[in-house]
């Protein structure tokens, strides 16, 4: 006898009187299931015994048997003992055949969802005992997907969403979930009519495995033709529509928020619209109903019915429960007066918002972690609302432990020394938030994943848990190219921003170099044979001595450019007496060299006044210039110059994120001083530049602030001045300001000893107002504009930035910019209103391995006459975070 079930689908119930049929030693029996959802089919034949089987098994007279043995057949991956347990049948159980226990066993096995077919066979009946065999056919497991109807990039996206299903048993529910998952991907992109069909195909190689062939037809994206607003009277329609951030009417120039209808986003937009009304004082505003319909069968129309209500105002604010703080102090910090527009969101920010500027900080910065303040509407009279501020002050909490999670590379002590929250101190909300910002500035962790979490303890203390996620922080520069006569030009640079000097002898820590102690090691080499070579190395210890955040940096460098090698290459190619060589300038330009060797020691100290964001740096630097027949350095064509200088700088850094800053500011005021040799000597010398003298002042400032949505305004100002100690001395030919291009120089030594400032839309170094003397020398061809630096410069920039991706592996943002700047060769010619203007668009891509890469398209509005292309340059490529 056989009891069968296949996907809960069975043939029609049998009728008539069944008989028994024997086959290959097994007796097969079919029973009618007791469940109304399951049917069985009896294979019948006509026997002489009628309703009584040859073995005594009768449908009309069920008999009781004792199960003597249970076996499982047909399975390859499932555990037989588990299946027997699930069936509910056990050896020595007494069961009736036919009976309820058999049908229940089949039903229980099928309900597991991993069985495709079940049959319970009677193997043997002997002396009131019966042997049963549970014969199963397992459902196949999902081996792989095959996608049809998608592009390669789309296949990767969809595959990532459903790949977790691989290896699971294929069931109807699994297939349905996969369909819904894929459809949701495209519904969220506006393809509301996406059709997903899935076909199961057996795997010919792997037993009991199958492939799902997924056919996807996205159809066309559903856009929004029109949004009709009903009931809007107090607000202009355009402002209400602007608050529907993700639900926009289709328009030709809509780029950042294309028109599409996503049901989930639509619901969120309606909620945000109500919140906007609430912020404007419309406490009872609501979207009473909406209608979404398609007039043309393709795109949609939306109707929003809005009840604005009327505007409310604050009337009276009272405080209760405040024993430690005076009511007038709390009211002053809250800053809400009678007659102000009722705004629950703003009220909550004033209570639990910006550190040091809200009510909660007044308590929490003094350790009252358990403080709470709940505003309660105690009276509503007309358009006026009375608020009662109910305070629970709680007890002061001290910090018990600091717990660090996620720093797999950075050592614990590197993080702990930076934190402002320390065991034994009173809890402070401001210091907790500032500690989070400090961790972001370290640039070792993903700023989006830094999460400080206070954990109150039963004894009144608090543990603070900092959860971080390491991100790549090292940068590499690797490039090469062919430079004509110069041949191969190669560059290799690497910056290890989280280096560990103490582990340099421990080979087990080299991955590829020892890391985790917060030190910085930078190496850079650029060479083009004998034509041009530069080498530099620097090392920074941010905590000198390990007890205070006083940094110490050592750096050395050497640069050499031998134009004689270029001269010899020209002679080999064109001949020593070639007229073409004379046209290029001959020996007057190409028969010289330039060498610069230097080192510096820098000491940095963090300041606590005026606030913790200030720092002071002092650097002692020495450079030696060795120049012969230099056409490119005005006022210094031959000789050796020594530059001993003291550089001091005071700066304030308060940015929320170094990669994509949303708010904050930074500024630096620096001054460079050479000893006043001319004053000390008292008498002039013929070798006036043997020891460089003078002073230089520079200011760099940046401000960031959100303007609307994700758009960020970045304003920047940069100024510089070069001075001298006495009227009888000359300005230094080194350290001048070269303005134009990307501010990266022209990849040669001719820019060593100069301050390079970018100005997009113009060629490298061409933005300069000539003095009368410079103009005459320029007319005679004695100097080149692209190397002629100014004694003073100013530059102003405004950018609007928009983030495309904030993924730490590839941070991308777009920007539009306007810049203006100029440099002057004489102080008497300075005109702060005569600036070279430019505007354009650009993009920035931050990749951990290469740093910040920039590409800009700019249009200069003030061409420079007398030079190729009038000094204009449309495309600008930059590497690294540009200071100025």
mmCIF file of C-alpha atoms in Angstrom, residues 503-716:
data_model
loop_
_atom_site.group_PDB
_atom_site.id
_atom_site.type_symbol
_atom_site.label_atom_id
_atom_site.label_comp_id
_atom_site.label_asym_id
_atom_site.label_seq_id
_atom_site.Cartn_x
_atom_site.Cartn_y
_atom_site.Cartn_z
ATOM 1 C CA UNK A 503 57.565 47.616 15.052
ATOM 2 C CA UNK A 504 59.918 48.178 12.133
ATOM 3 C CA UNK A 505 62.136 45.289 13.311
ATOM 4 C CA UNK A 506 59.147 42.975 13.822
ATOM 5 C CA UNK A 507 58.642 41.323 10.442
ATOM 6 C CA UNK A 508 55.310 39.864 11.575
ATOM 7 C CA UNK A 509 53.897 43.413 11.640
ATOM 8 C CA UNK A 510 54.871 44.255 8.035
ATOM 9 C CA UNK A 511 51.599 44.449 6.026
ATOM 10 C CA UNK A 512 53.238 45.842 3.877
ATOM 11 C CA UNK A 513 54.824 48.094 6.566
ATOM 12 C CA UNK A 514 54.214 48.078 10.317
ATOM 13 C CA UNK A 515 51.150 50.149 11.145
ATOM 14 C CA UNK A 516 48.852 51.193 13.956
ATOM 15 C CA UNK A 517 50.790 53.784 16.014
ATOM 16 C CA UNK A 518 49.536 56.911 14.220
ATOM 17 C CA UNK A 519 52.899 58.039 12.858
ATOM 18 C CA UNK A 520 53.334 59.314 9.310
ATOM 19 C CA UNK A 521 56.019 58.280 6.839
ATOM 20 C CA UNK A 522 56.138 59.851 3.365
ATOM 21 C CA UNK A 523 58.480 58.937 0.520
ATOM 22 C CA UNK A 524 58.552 60.376 -2.991
ATOM 23 C CA UNK A 525 60.820 59.939 -5.995
ATOM 24 C CA UNK A 526 60.476 61.516 -9.425
ATOM 25 C CA UNK A 527 63.074 61.190 -12.134
ATOM 26 C CA UNK A 528 63.706 61.623 -15.834
ATOM 27 C CA UNK A 529 67.251 60.405 -16.255
ATOM 28 C CA UNK A 530 69.728 63.245 -15.779
ATOM 29 C CA UNK A 531 67.252 65.889 -16.850
ATOM 30 C CA UNK A 532 65.300 66.030 -13.623
ATOM 31 C CA UNK A 533 65.378 64.211 -10.280
ATOM 32 C CA UNK A 534 63.718 64.849 -6.943
ATOM 33 C CA UNK A 535 63.768 62.856 -3.716
ATOM 34 C CA UNK A 536 62.020 63.537 -0.443
ATOM 35 C CA UNK A 537 61.337 61.724 2.811
ATOM 36 C CA UNK A 538 59.579 62.867 5.980
ATOM 37 C CA UNK A 539 58.588 61.322 9.277
ATOM 38 C CA UNK A 540 56.063 62.666 11.813
ATOM 39 C CA UNK A 541 55.540 61.604 15.397
ATOM 40 C CA UNK A 542 52.188 63.117 16.504
ATOM 41 C CA UNK A 543 52.771 62.492 20.225
ATOM 42 C CA UNK A 544 56.387 63.278 21.022
ATOM 43 C CA UNK A 545 57.206 61.452 24.253
ATOM 44 C CA UNK A 546 53.809 59.743 24.243
ATOM 45 C CA UNK A 547 52.248 61.929 26.960
ATOM 46 C CA UNK A 548 51.163 65.124 25.192
ATOM 47 C CA UNK A 549 49.858 65.831 21.665
ATOM 48 C CA UNK A 550 53.029 67.646 20.640
ATOM 49 C CA UNK A 551 54.120 66.609 17.157
ATOM 50 C CA UNK A 552 57.629 66.464 15.737
ATOM 51 C CA UNK A 553 58.447 66.185 12.031
ATOM 52 C CA UNK A 554 61.752 65.605 10.263
ATOM 53 C CA UNK A 555 62.005 65.996 6.498
ATOM 54 C CA UNK A 556 64.806 66.072 3.944
ATOM 55 C CA UNK A 557 64.698 66.574 0.193
ATOM 56 C CA UNK A 558 66.858 67.066 -2.870
ATOM 57 C CA UNK A 559 65.947 68.307 -6.335
ATOM 58 C CA UNK A 560 68.184 68.553 -9.373
ATOM 59 C CA UNK A 561 67.503 69.718 -12.929
ATOM 60 C CA UNK A 562 70.389 69.548 -15.398
ATOM 61 C CA UNK A 563 69.520 71.442 -18.552
ATOM 62 C CA UNK A 564 72.926 70.592 -19.998
ATOM 63 C CA UNK A 565 71.666 67.055 -20.514
ATOM 64 C CA UNK A 566 68.737 68.517 -22.435
ATOM 65 C CA UNK A 567 71.172 70.606 -24.466
ATOM 66 C CA UNK A 568 73.219 67.532 -25.383
ATOM 67 C CA UNK A 569 70.053 65.650 -26.367
ATOM 68 C CA UNK A 570 69.075 68.532 -28.683
ATOM 69 C CA UNK A 571 72.526 68.577 -30.236
ATOM 70 C CA UNK A 572 72.430 64.836 -30.840
ATOM 71 C CA UNK A 573 69.052 65.103 -32.525
ATOM 72 C CA UNK A 574 69.455 68.315 -34.551
ATOM 73 C CA UNK A 575 73.214 68.898 -34.646
ATOM 74 C CA UNK A 576 75.282 71.376 -32.648
ATOM 75 C CA UNK A 577 75.016 74.111 -35.296
ATOM 76 C CA UNK A 578 71.384 73.531 -36.195
ATOM 77 C CA UNK A 579 69.364 76.709 -36.882
ATOM 78 C CA UNK A 580 66.447 75.054 -35.062
ATOM 79 C CA UNK A 581 68.549 74.864 -31.901
ATOM 80 C CA UNK A 582 69.183 78.597 -32.112
ATOM 81 C CA UNK A 583 65.453 79.227 -32.497
ATOM 82 C CA UNK A 584 64.870 77.414 -29.202
ATOM 83 C CA UNK A 585 67.287 79.767 -27.433
ATOM 84 C CA UNK A 586 70.456 77.723 -27.612
ATOM 85 C CA UNK A 587 72.825 77.827 -24.673
ATOM 86 C CA UNK A 588 71.155 80.874 -23.183
ATOM 87 C CA UNK A 589 68.306 78.650 -21.997
ATOM 88 C CA UNK A 590 69.432 75.048 -22.135
ATOM 89 C CA UNK A 591 73.023 75.180 -20.878
ATOM 90 C CA UNK A 592 72.580 75.357 -17.086
ATOM 91 C CA UNK A 593 71.468 73.506 -14.008
ATOM 92 C CA UNK A 594 69.457 73.985 -10.835
ATOM 93 C CA UNK A 595 69.940 72.124 -7.554
ATOM 94 C CA UNK A 596 68.101 72.466 -4.283
ATOM 95 C CA UNK A 597 68.842 70.511 -1.104
ATOM 96 C CA UNK A 598 67.171 71.054 2.220
ATOM 97 C CA UNK A 599 65.935 69.776 5.543
ATOM 98 C CA UNK A 600 63.529 70.938 8.224
ATOM 99 C CA UNK A 601 62.535 70.238 11.814
ATOM 100 C CA UNK A 602 58.970 71.056 12.848
ATOM 101 C CA UNK A 603 57.442 71.166 16.310
ATOM 102 C CA UNK A 604 53.671 71.332 16.740
ATOM 103 C CA UNK A 605 51.607 71.935 19.833
ATOM 104 C CA UNK A 606 47.847 71.772 20.384
ATOM 105 C CA UNK A 607 46.362 74.692 22.254
ATOM 106 C CA UNK A 608 43.482 74.814 24.719
ATOM 107 C CA UNK A 609 42.875 78.522 24.206
ATOM 108 C CA UNK A 610 40.817 80.101 22.701
ATOM 109 C CA UNK A 611 39.482 76.541 22.222
ATOM 110 C CA UNK A 612 40.730 73.003 21.642
ATOM 111 C CA UNK A 613 40.760 73.417 17.860
ATOM 112 C CA UNK A 614 43.763 75.752 17.841
ATOM 113 C CA UNK A 615 47.342 74.624 17.271
ATOM 114 C CA UNK A 616 50.771 76.203 16.937
ATOM 115 C CA UNK A 617 53.663 75.073 14.737
ATOM 116 C CA UNK A 618 57.258 76.219 14.527
ATOM 117 C CA UNK A 619 59.697 74.969 11.915
ATOM 118 C CA UNK A 620 63.412 75.493 11.438
ATOM 119 C CA UNK A 621 64.310 75.055 7.774
ATOM 120 C CA UNK A 622 67.485 75.187 5.746
ATOM 121 C CA UNK A 623 67.714 75.094 1.933
ATOM 122 C CA UNK A 624 70.709 75.417 -0.347
ATOM 123 C CA UNK A 625 70.204 76.570 -3.943
ATOM 124 C CA UNK A 626 72.956 75.938 -6.503
ATOM 125 C CA UNK A 627 72.093 77.675 -9.785
ATOM 126 C CA UNK A 628 73.995 78.092 -12.996
ATOM 127 C CA UNK A 629 72.617 80.011 -15.999
ATOM 128 C CA UNK A 630 69.034 79.845 -14.717
ATOM 129 C CA UNK A 631 66.737 81.494 -17.227
ATOM 130 C CA UNK A 632 63.721 80.749 -15.072
ATOM 131 C CA UNK A 633 64.541 82.455 -11.739
ATOM 132 C CA UNK A 634 64.261 86.244 -12.076
ATOM 133 C CA UNK A 635 67.110 88.073 -10.390
ATOM 134 C CA UNK A 636 69.184 84.986 -9.714
ATOM 135 C CA UNK A 637 70.820 83.402 -12.759
ATOM 136 C CA UNK A 638 74.037 82.022 -11.224
ATOM 137 C CA UNK A 639 75.443 81.249 -7.817
ATOM 138 C CA UNK A 640 74.788 79.581 -4.494
ATOM 139 C CA UNK A 641 72.083 80.805 -2.147
ATOM 140 C CA UNK A 642 71.415 79.693 1.416
ATOM 141 C CA UNK A 643 67.979 79.969 2.965
ATOM 142 C CA UNK A 644 67.808 79.604 6.764
ATOM 143 C CA UNK A 645 64.336 80.389 8.022
ATOM 144 C CA UNK A 646 62.025 80.133 10.987
ATOM 145 C CA UNK A 647 58.418 79.405 10.048
ATOM 146 C CA UNK A 648 55.665 79.901 12.611
ATOM 147 C CA UNK A 649 51.972 79.221 12.122
ATOM 148 C CA UNK A 650 48.828 79.370 14.189
ATOM 149 C CA UNK A 651 45.823 77.487 12.884
ATOM 150 C CA UNK A 652 42.336 76.407 13.823
ATOM 151 C CA UNK A 653 40.839 73.202 12.414
ATOM 152 C CA UNK A 654 37.149 72.455 13.014
ATOM 153 C CA UNK A 655 35.876 70.405 10.069
ATOM 154 C CA UNK A 656 33.379 67.600 10.553
ATOM 155 C CA UNK A 657 34.829 65.354 7.833
ATOM 156 C CA UNK A 658 38.148 65.707 5.976
ATOM 157 C CA UNK A 659 36.916 63.912 2.809
ATOM 158 C CA UNK A 660 33.550 65.586 2.280
ATOM 159 C CA UNK A 661 33.102 68.459 4.694
ATOM 160 C CA UNK A 662 29.553 69.563 5.431
ATOM 161 C CA UNK A 663 30.189 72.163 8.101
ATOM 162 C CA UNK A 664 33.005 73.838 9.952
ATOM 163 C CA UNK A 665 35.987 76.028 9.205
ATOM 164 C CA UNK A 666 39.752 76.045 9.165
ATOM 165 C CA UNK A 667 42.282 78.809 8.912
ATOM 166 C CA UNK A 668 46.053 79.202 9.076
ATOM 167 C CA UNK A 669 48.131 82.334 9.576
ATOM 168 C CA UNK A 670 51.819 81.720 8.953
ATOM 169 C CA UNK A 671 54.915 83.890 9.035
ATOM 170 C CA UNK A 672 58.394 83.052 7.717
ATOM 171 C CA UNK A 673 61.465 84.927 8.891
ATOM 172 C CA UNK A 674 65.062 84.927 7.652
ATOM 173 C CA UNK A 675 67.706 86.527 9.821
ATOM 174 C CA UNK A 676 68.176 90.271 8.925
ATOM 175 C CA UNK A 677 71.686 89.867 7.524
ATOM 176 C CA UNK A 678 71.757 93.306 5.882
ATOM 177 C CA UNK A 679 71.000 95.003 9.187
ATOM 178 C CA UNK A 680 73.499 92.865 11.082
ATOM 179 C CA UNK A 681 76.253 93.436 8.520
ATOM 180 C CA UNK A 682 75.642 97.158 8.316
ATOM 181 C CA UNK A 683 77.420 97.421 4.961
ATOM 182 C CA UNK A 684 76.150 96.184 1.598
ATOM 183 C CA UNK A 685 77.751 93.132 0.000
ATOM 184 C CA UNK A 686 78.214 92.236 -3.647
ATOM 185 C CA UNK A 687 76.874 88.708 -3.069
ATOM 186 C CA UNK A 688 73.501 89.875 -1.763
ATOM 187 C CA UNK A 689 71.718 86.531 -2.153
ATOM 188 C CA UNK A 690 74.362 84.298 -0.609
ATOM 189 C CA UNK A 691 72.134 84.288 2.459
ATOM 190 C CA UNK A 692 68.471 84.928 1.665
ATOM 191 C CA UNK A 693 66.744 87.421 3.907
ATOM 192 C CA UNK A 694 63.245 88.784 4.286
ATOM 193 C CA UNK A 695 59.907 87.761 5.698
ATOM 194 C CA UNK A 696 56.721 86.256 4.282
ATOM 195 C CA UNK A 697 53.124 86.282 5.563
ATOM 196 C CA UNK A 698 50.324 84.010 4.396
ATOM 197 C CA UNK A 699 46.686 83.488 5.318
ATOM 198 C CA UNK A 700 44.494 80.544 4.277
ATOM 199 C CA UNK A 701 40.869 80.270 5.351
ATOM 200 C CA UNK A 702 38.025 77.878 4.502
ATOM 201 C CA UNK A 703 34.365 77.905 5.545
ATOM 202 C CA UNK A 704 31.743 75.201 4.927
ATOM 203 C CA UNK A 705 28.008 75.342 5.544
ATOM 204 C CA UNK A 706 24.935 73.443 4.282
ATOM 205 C CA UNK A 707 22.611 75.543 2.132
ATOM 206 C CA UNK A 708 19.760 73.289 1.016
ATOM 207 C CA UNK A 709 19.407 69.515 0.969
ATOM 208 C CA UNK A 710 22.793 67.933 0.309
ATOM 209 C CA UNK A 711 24.281 71.052 -1.277
ATOM 210 C CA UNK A 712 27.247 72.514 0.607
ATOM 211 C CA UNK A 713 28.713 76.002 0.230
ATOM 212 C CA UNK A 714 32.503 76.229 0.465
ATOM 213 C CA UNK A 715 34.059 79.694 0.637
ATOM 214 C CA UNK A 716 37.802 80.199 0.627
#
